[in-house]
Short mmCIF file of C-alpha atoms and ligand atoms in Angstrom, two decimals:
data_model
loop_
_atom_site.label_atom_id
_atom_site.label_comp_id
_atom_site.label_asym_id
_atom_site.label_seq_id
_atom_site.Cartn_x
_atom_site.Cartn_y
_atom_site.Cartn_z
CA MET A 570 2.83 13.35 -13.16
CA THR A 571 -0.62 11.89 -13.70
CA TRP A 572 -1.97 9.67 -10.93
CA ARG A 573 -2.14 6.14 -12.30
CA ALA A 574 -3.74 2.89 -11.13
CA THR A 575 -2.20 -0.29 -12.52
CA VAL A 576 -4.57 -3.21 -12.06
CA LEU A 577 -3.62 -6.88 -12.41
CA THR A 578 -6.67 -9.06 -12.96
CA LEU A 579 -7.92 -12.22 -14.62
CA PHE A 580 -10.95 -10.26 -15.83
CA PRO A 581 -9.67 -7.12 -17.60
CA GLU A 582 -13.03 -6.79 -19.38
CA MET A 583 -14.54 -5.67 -16.04
CA PHE A 584 -12.64 -2.36 -16.36
CA PRO A 585 -13.19 0.57 -16.48
CA GLY A 586 -16.79 -0.49 -15.72
CA PRO A 587 -18.22 1.92 -13.16
CA LEU A 588 -14.96 3.90 -13.22
CA GLY A 589 -15.83 4.92 -16.78
CA VAL A 590 -18.95 6.95 -15.88
CA SER A 591 -19.84 10.10 -13.95
CA LEU A 592 -17.15 11.80 -11.86
CA ALA A 593 -14.38 9.19 -12.25
CA GLY A 594 -15.21 8.59 -15.92
CA ARG A 595 -15.14 12.26 -16.86
CA ALA A 596 -11.83 12.64 -15.03
CA LEU A 597 -10.43 9.59 -16.81
CA ALA A 598 -11.51 10.94 -20.20
CA GLY A 599 -10.09 14.33 -19.25
CA GLY A 600 -6.68 12.86 -18.42
CA LEU A 601 -6.85 13.73 -14.69
CA TRP A 602 -5.90 10.12 -13.92
CA ALA A 603 -4.88 7.03 -15.88
CA LEU A 604 -5.94 3.40 -15.68
CA GLU A 605 -3.70 0.56 -16.84
CA VAL A 606 -5.33 -2.88 -16.76
CA ARG A 607 -3.14 -5.95 -17.24
CA ASP A 608 -4.31 -9.53 -17.74
CA ILE A 609 -2.59 -11.91 -15.30
CA ARG A 610 -3.23 -14.73 -17.75
CA ASN A 611 -0.72 -13.20 -20.18
CA SER A 612 1.96 -14.31 -17.72
CA ALA A 613 0.93 -17.98 -17.83
CA THR A 614 3.45 -20.10 -19.68
CA ASP A 615 1.90 -23.54 -20.15
CA ARG A 616 -0.17 -24.74 -23.07
CA HIS A 617 -3.46 -24.25 -21.21
CA ARG A 618 -2.44 -20.80 -19.93
CA SER A 619 -3.29 -21.96 -16.42
CA VAL A 620 -3.00 -19.45 -13.59
CA ASP A 621 -4.23 -21.47 -10.62
CA ASP A 622 -3.81 -24.85 -9.00
CA THR A 623 -5.17 -26.90 -6.10
CA PRO A 624 -4.21 -25.81 -2.56
CA ALA A 625 -1.19 -27.48 -1.01
CA GLY A 626 -2.41 -29.52 1.95
CA GLY A 627 -5.81 -30.08 0.34
CA GLY A 628 -9.13 -28.30 0.70
CA PRO A 629 -11.66 -26.77 -1.65
CA GLY A 630 -11.09 -24.37 -4.51
CA MET A 631 -8.04 -23.17 -6.37
CA VAL A 632 -5.15 -20.85 -5.54
CA LEU A 633 -3.47 -18.31 -7.83
CA ARG A 634 0.05 -19.54 -8.58
CA ALA A 635 2.98 -17.59 -7.11
CA ASP A 636 5.15 -17.84 -10.24
CA VAL A 637 2.47 -16.64 -12.65
CA LEU A 638 1.45 -13.72 -10.43
CA ALA A 639 5.07 -12.74 -9.75
CA ARG A 640 5.74 -12.63 -13.50
CA ALA A 641 2.65 -10.47 -14.01
CA ILE A 642 3.79 -8.07 -11.27
CA ASP A 643 7.33 -7.88 -12.69
CA ALA A 644 6.03 -7.34 -16.22
CA ALA A 645 4.05 -4.30 -15.04
CA GLU A 646 7.39 -2.61 -14.25
CA VAL A 647 5.94 -0.23 -11.67
CA SER A 648 8.46 2.12 -10.10
CA PRO A 649 9.51 1.20 -6.55
CA ASP A 650 7.90 4.31 -5.06
CA ARG A 651 4.42 3.12 -6.00
CA PRO A 652 2.50 1.12 -3.36
CA ARG A 653 1.83 -2.52 -4.29
CA LEU A 654 -1.52 -3.61 -2.96
CA LEU A 655 -3.35 -6.92 -2.87
CA MET A 656 -7.09 -6.72 -2.36
CA SER A 657 -7.78 -9.29 0.37
CA PRO A 658 -10.36 -9.85 3.11
CA ARG A 659 -7.41 -10.56 5.43
CA GLY A 660 -5.93 -7.12 4.82
CA ARG A 661 -5.99 -3.95 6.88
CA PRO A 662 -9.45 -2.38 6.47
CA LEU A 663 -9.37 0.57 4.05
CA THR A 664 -9.97 3.96 5.68
CA GLN A 665 -10.45 7.47 4.33
CA SER A 666 -7.05 8.49 5.68
CA ARG A 667 -5.32 5.65 3.79
CA VAL A 668 -7.33 6.63 0.70
CA ALA A 669 -6.11 10.23 1.04
CA GLU A 670 -2.53 8.98 1.40
CA LEU A 671 -2.84 6.83 -1.74
CA ALA A 672 -4.46 9.70 -3.65
CA GLY A 673 -1.54 11.92 -2.65
CA GLY A 674 1.04 9.58 -4.20
CA THR A 675 1.65 8.60 -7.82
CA GLY A 676 -0.92 5.77 -7.69
CA PRO A 677 -0.81 2.11 -6.71
CA LEU A 678 -0.35 -1.24 -8.37
CA ILE A 679 -3.38 -3.31 -7.36
CA VAL A 680 -3.54 -7.10 -7.57
CA CYS A 681 -7.05 -8.58 -7.74
CA GLY A 682 -7.30 -12.06 -6.25
CA ARG A 683 -9.75 -14.74 -7.37
CA PHE A 684 -10.67 -18.26 -6.29
CA GLU A 685 -9.45 -19.05 -2.75
CA GLY A 686 -6.83 -16.33 -2.96
CA VAL A 687 -3.15 -16.17 -3.89
CA ASP A 688 -0.08 -18.20 -2.91
CA GLN A 689 1.39 -16.68 0.28
CA ARG A 690 4.92 -16.67 -1.12
CA VAL A 691 4.20 -14.07 -3.79
CA ILE A 692 2.69 -11.76 -1.16
CA GLU A 693 5.96 -11.94 0.77
CA ALA A 694 8.36 -12.01 -2.17
CA ARG A 695 6.82 -8.95 -3.86
CA GLY A 696 6.01 -7.09 -0.64
CA LEU A 697 2.28 -6.82 -1.31
CA GLU A 698 0.26 -4.83 1.22
CA GLU A 699 -3.06 -6.59 1.82
CA VAL A 700 -6.05 -4.22 1.84
CA SER A 701 -9.62 -5.15 2.76
CA ILE A 702 -12.75 -3.18 1.92
CA GLY A 703 -14.76 -4.74 4.76
CA ASP A 704 -15.54 -7.84 6.77
CA TYR A 705 -17.33 -9.83 4.09
CA VAL A 706 -16.07 -12.02 1.26
CA LEU A 707 -16.50 -11.20 -2.42
CA SER A 708 -15.71 -13.52 -5.30
CA GLY A 709 -12.83 -11.44 -6.61
CA GLY A 710 -10.65 -8.41 -6.01
CA GLU A 711 -11.98 -6.40 -8.95
CA LEU A 712 -14.89 -4.70 -7.15
CA PRO A 713 -12.64 -3.97 -4.15
CA ALA A 714 -10.01 -2.49 -6.52
CA MET A 715 -12.67 -0.32 -8.17
CA THR A 716 -13.87 0.78 -4.75
CA LEU A 717 -10.38 1.83 -3.74
CA ILE A 718 -9.68 3.58 -7.05
CA ASP A 719 -13.01 5.44 -6.98
CA ALA A 720 -12.35 6.65 -3.45
CA CYS A 721 -8.88 7.92 -4.48
CA VAL A 722 -9.87 9.47 -7.79
CA ARG A 723 -12.52 11.75 -6.32
CA LEU A 724 -9.82 13.30 -4.11
CA LEU A 725 -7.46 14.09 -7.01
CA PRO A 726 -7.02 17.78 -7.80
CA GLY A 727 -9.64 19.03 -10.28
CA VAL A 728 -11.88 15.95 -10.09
CA MET A 729 -14.54 17.26 -7.71
CA GLY A 730 -16.25 20.53 -8.52
CA LYS A 731 -15.32 22.33 -5.35
CA ALA A 732 -11.88 21.53 -4.01
CA LYS A 733 -13.33 21.79 -0.53
CA SER A 734 -16.04 19.18 -0.86
CA GLY A 735 -13.67 16.31 0.00
CA ALA A 736 -12.47 17.92 3.21
CA ASP A 737 -15.96 18.19 4.70
CA GLU A 738 -17.17 14.66 4.25
CA SER A 739 -17.81 11.63 6.41
CA PHE A 740 -14.62 10.34 8.08
CA SER A 741 -12.44 13.28 7.06
CA HIS A 742 -12.59 14.70 10.59
CA GLY A 743 -13.31 11.40 12.30
CA LEU A 744 -17.04 12.15 12.14
CA LEU A 745 -19.92 11.05 9.93
CA GLU A 746 -21.36 13.79 7.76
CA TYR A 747 -24.29 15.95 8.92
CA PRO A 748 -27.65 15.44 7.14
CA GLN A 749 -28.15 17.19 3.79
CA TYR A 750 -31.27 18.92 2.48
CA THR A 751 -32.32 20.59 -0.76
CA ARG A 752 -35.59 21.63 -2.44
CA PRO A 753 -38.50 21.46 -1.97
CA GLN A 754 -38.59 23.52 1.20
CA GLU A 755 -41.31 21.19 2.51
CA PHE A 756 -41.55 17.49 1.65
CA GLU A 757 -44.56 15.46 2.87
CA GLY A 758 -44.96 17.79 5.82
CA ARG A 759 -41.25 17.80 6.67
CA PRO A 760 -39.61 21.21 6.39
CA VAL A 761 -35.92 21.88 5.79
CA PRO A 762 -34.52 22.82 9.25
CA ASP A 763 -34.95 26.58 9.80
CA VAL A 764 -31.32 27.18 10.64
CA LEU A 765 -30.25 26.10 7.14
CA LEU A 766 -32.42 28.83 5.62
CA SER A 767 -31.24 31.51 8.05
CA GLY A 768 -28.27 32.64 5.96
CA ASP A 769 -26.25 32.78 9.20
CA HIS A 770 -23.14 30.76 8.30
CA ALA A 771 -21.83 30.55 11.84
CA ARG A 772 -25.14 29.09 13.06
CA VAL A 773 -25.27 26.70 10.10
CA ASP A 774 -21.74 25.49 10.85
CA ALA A 775 -22.51 25.01 14.54
CA TRP A 776 -25.71 23.08 13.71
CA ARG A 777 -23.88 20.83 11.26
CA GLN A 778 -21.09 20.15 13.72
CA ALA A 779 -23.60 19.22 16.44
CA GLU A 780 -25.55 16.94 14.06
CA ALA A 781 -22.36 15.24 12.89
CA GLU A 782 -21.30 14.61 16.48
CA ALA A 783 -24.73 13.27 17.50
CA LEU A 784 -24.87 10.94 14.47
CA THR A 785 -21.36 9.62 15.03
CA ARG A 786 -22.04 8.98 18.71
CA ALA A 787 -25.27 7.12 17.95
CA ARG A 788 -24.16 5.12 14.93
CA ARG A 789 -20.43 4.66 15.25
CA PRO A 790 -19.31 4.48 18.86
CA ASP A 791 -15.99 3.11 17.54
CA LEU A 792 -15.29 6.30 15.54
CA TRP A 793 -16.48 8.45 18.43
CA ALA A 794 -14.16 6.72 20.89
CA ALA A 795 -11.19 6.98 18.50
CA ARG A 796 -11.91 10.68 18.09
CA SER A 797 -12.04 11.42 21.80
CA ARG A 798 -8.71 9.63 22.14
CA GLN A 799 -7.22 11.96 19.51
CA ILE A 800 -8.59 15.18 20.98
CA PRO A 801 -7.21 15.53 24.50
CA PRO A 802 -9.84 16.86 26.92
CA LYS A 803 -9.31 20.47 27.97
CA SER A 804 -7.42 20.54 31.25
CA LYS A 805 -9.71 21.59 34.08
CA THR A 806 -8.66 24.70 35.94
CA GLY A 807 -7.88 24.07 39.56
CA GLY A 808 -8.18 20.32 39.00
N1 SAH B 1300 -10.41 -17.63 0.78
C1 SAH B 1300 -10.20 -16.22 1.00
C2 SAH B 1300 -11.23 -15.39 0.22
C3 SAH B 1300 -11.00 -15.40 -1.27
S1 SAH B 1300 -12.15 -14.37 -2.09
C4 SAH B 1300 -10.34 -15.91 2.47
O1 SAH B 1300 -11.12 -16.56 3.15
O2 SAH B 1300 -9.66 -14.96 2.94
C5 SAH B 1300 -11.33 -14.12 -3.63
C6 SAH B 1300 -10.64 -12.80 -3.82
O3 SAH B 1300 -11.58 -11.75 -3.71
C7 SAH B 1300 -9.57 -12.45 -2.79
O4 SAH B 1300 -8.33 -13.00 -3.13
C8 SAH B 1300 -9.55 -10.94 -2.84
O5 SAH B 1300 -8.72 -10.46 -3.89
C9 SAH B 1300 -10.99 -10.58 -3.17
N2 SAH B 1300 -11.78 -10.17 -2.00
C10 SAH B 1300 -12.84 -10.83 -1.48
N3 SAH B 1300 -13.34 -10.17 -0.42
C11 SAH B 1300 -12.61 -9.05 -0.27
C12 SAH B 1300 -12.64 -7.96 0.66
N4 SAH B 1300 -13.53 -7.91 1.65
N5 SAH B 1300 -11.72 -6.98 0.52
C13 SAH B 1300 -10.80 -7.03 -0.46
N6 SAH B 1300 -10.72 -8.03 -1.36
C14 SAH B 1300 -11.61 -9.04 -1.27
#
């Protein structure tokens, strides 16, 4: 079955947007994945087709109504085995391992919030899993949804040139990726590191591993610490 993303949004015209070009776009055109975009406003029932209202208890902005959003979710008729996500700065931060999990399934339903967010009751009543793309606030869930979809799509079988290229990247082994080089062999007095031109694959691999470890240690002590927790230290003989 083709991996499918079903997106609920108030701005369907934003899609496919960046998902329609390059790697993801070619894969979409080639039928390697499918995108279904549904307008939440089609589930509004009043004369003005309103989807939001003022927050209970007061405060600034508007909140997406629970009834309208619930109708939109129900109308999408996604099978129960598909994850139902709500893009939200309050959600669990998205990681490469969660992306790989989502890419391995049949594809999620993704609700894009707007305004101040969505009525809490629809999150609970429809079992939405809140997912954040980082500790900053955007004006809507569409860019976060595209981010998540792009990250998943590039892992789908046949999308990336070499099947292996996803396995080697930043985060896939709990490390940031080693530095990359290409032509010219010398750029403004900076040569490509000798080892990469040696043709000795074992040495190249060892160099890349060491660089990846050094980078991760320096830039992401959080990732480094998590990694050392996962890899138990070798037991010392006689200790
Ligand atoms: N008042 C909310 C923010 C609303 S931003 C709060 O303080 O938590 C409007 C919408 O943009 C959200 O409903 C969500 O769908 C989306 N959004 C904004 N920032 C996001 C982020 N970092 N990750 C995922 N979605 C985000």
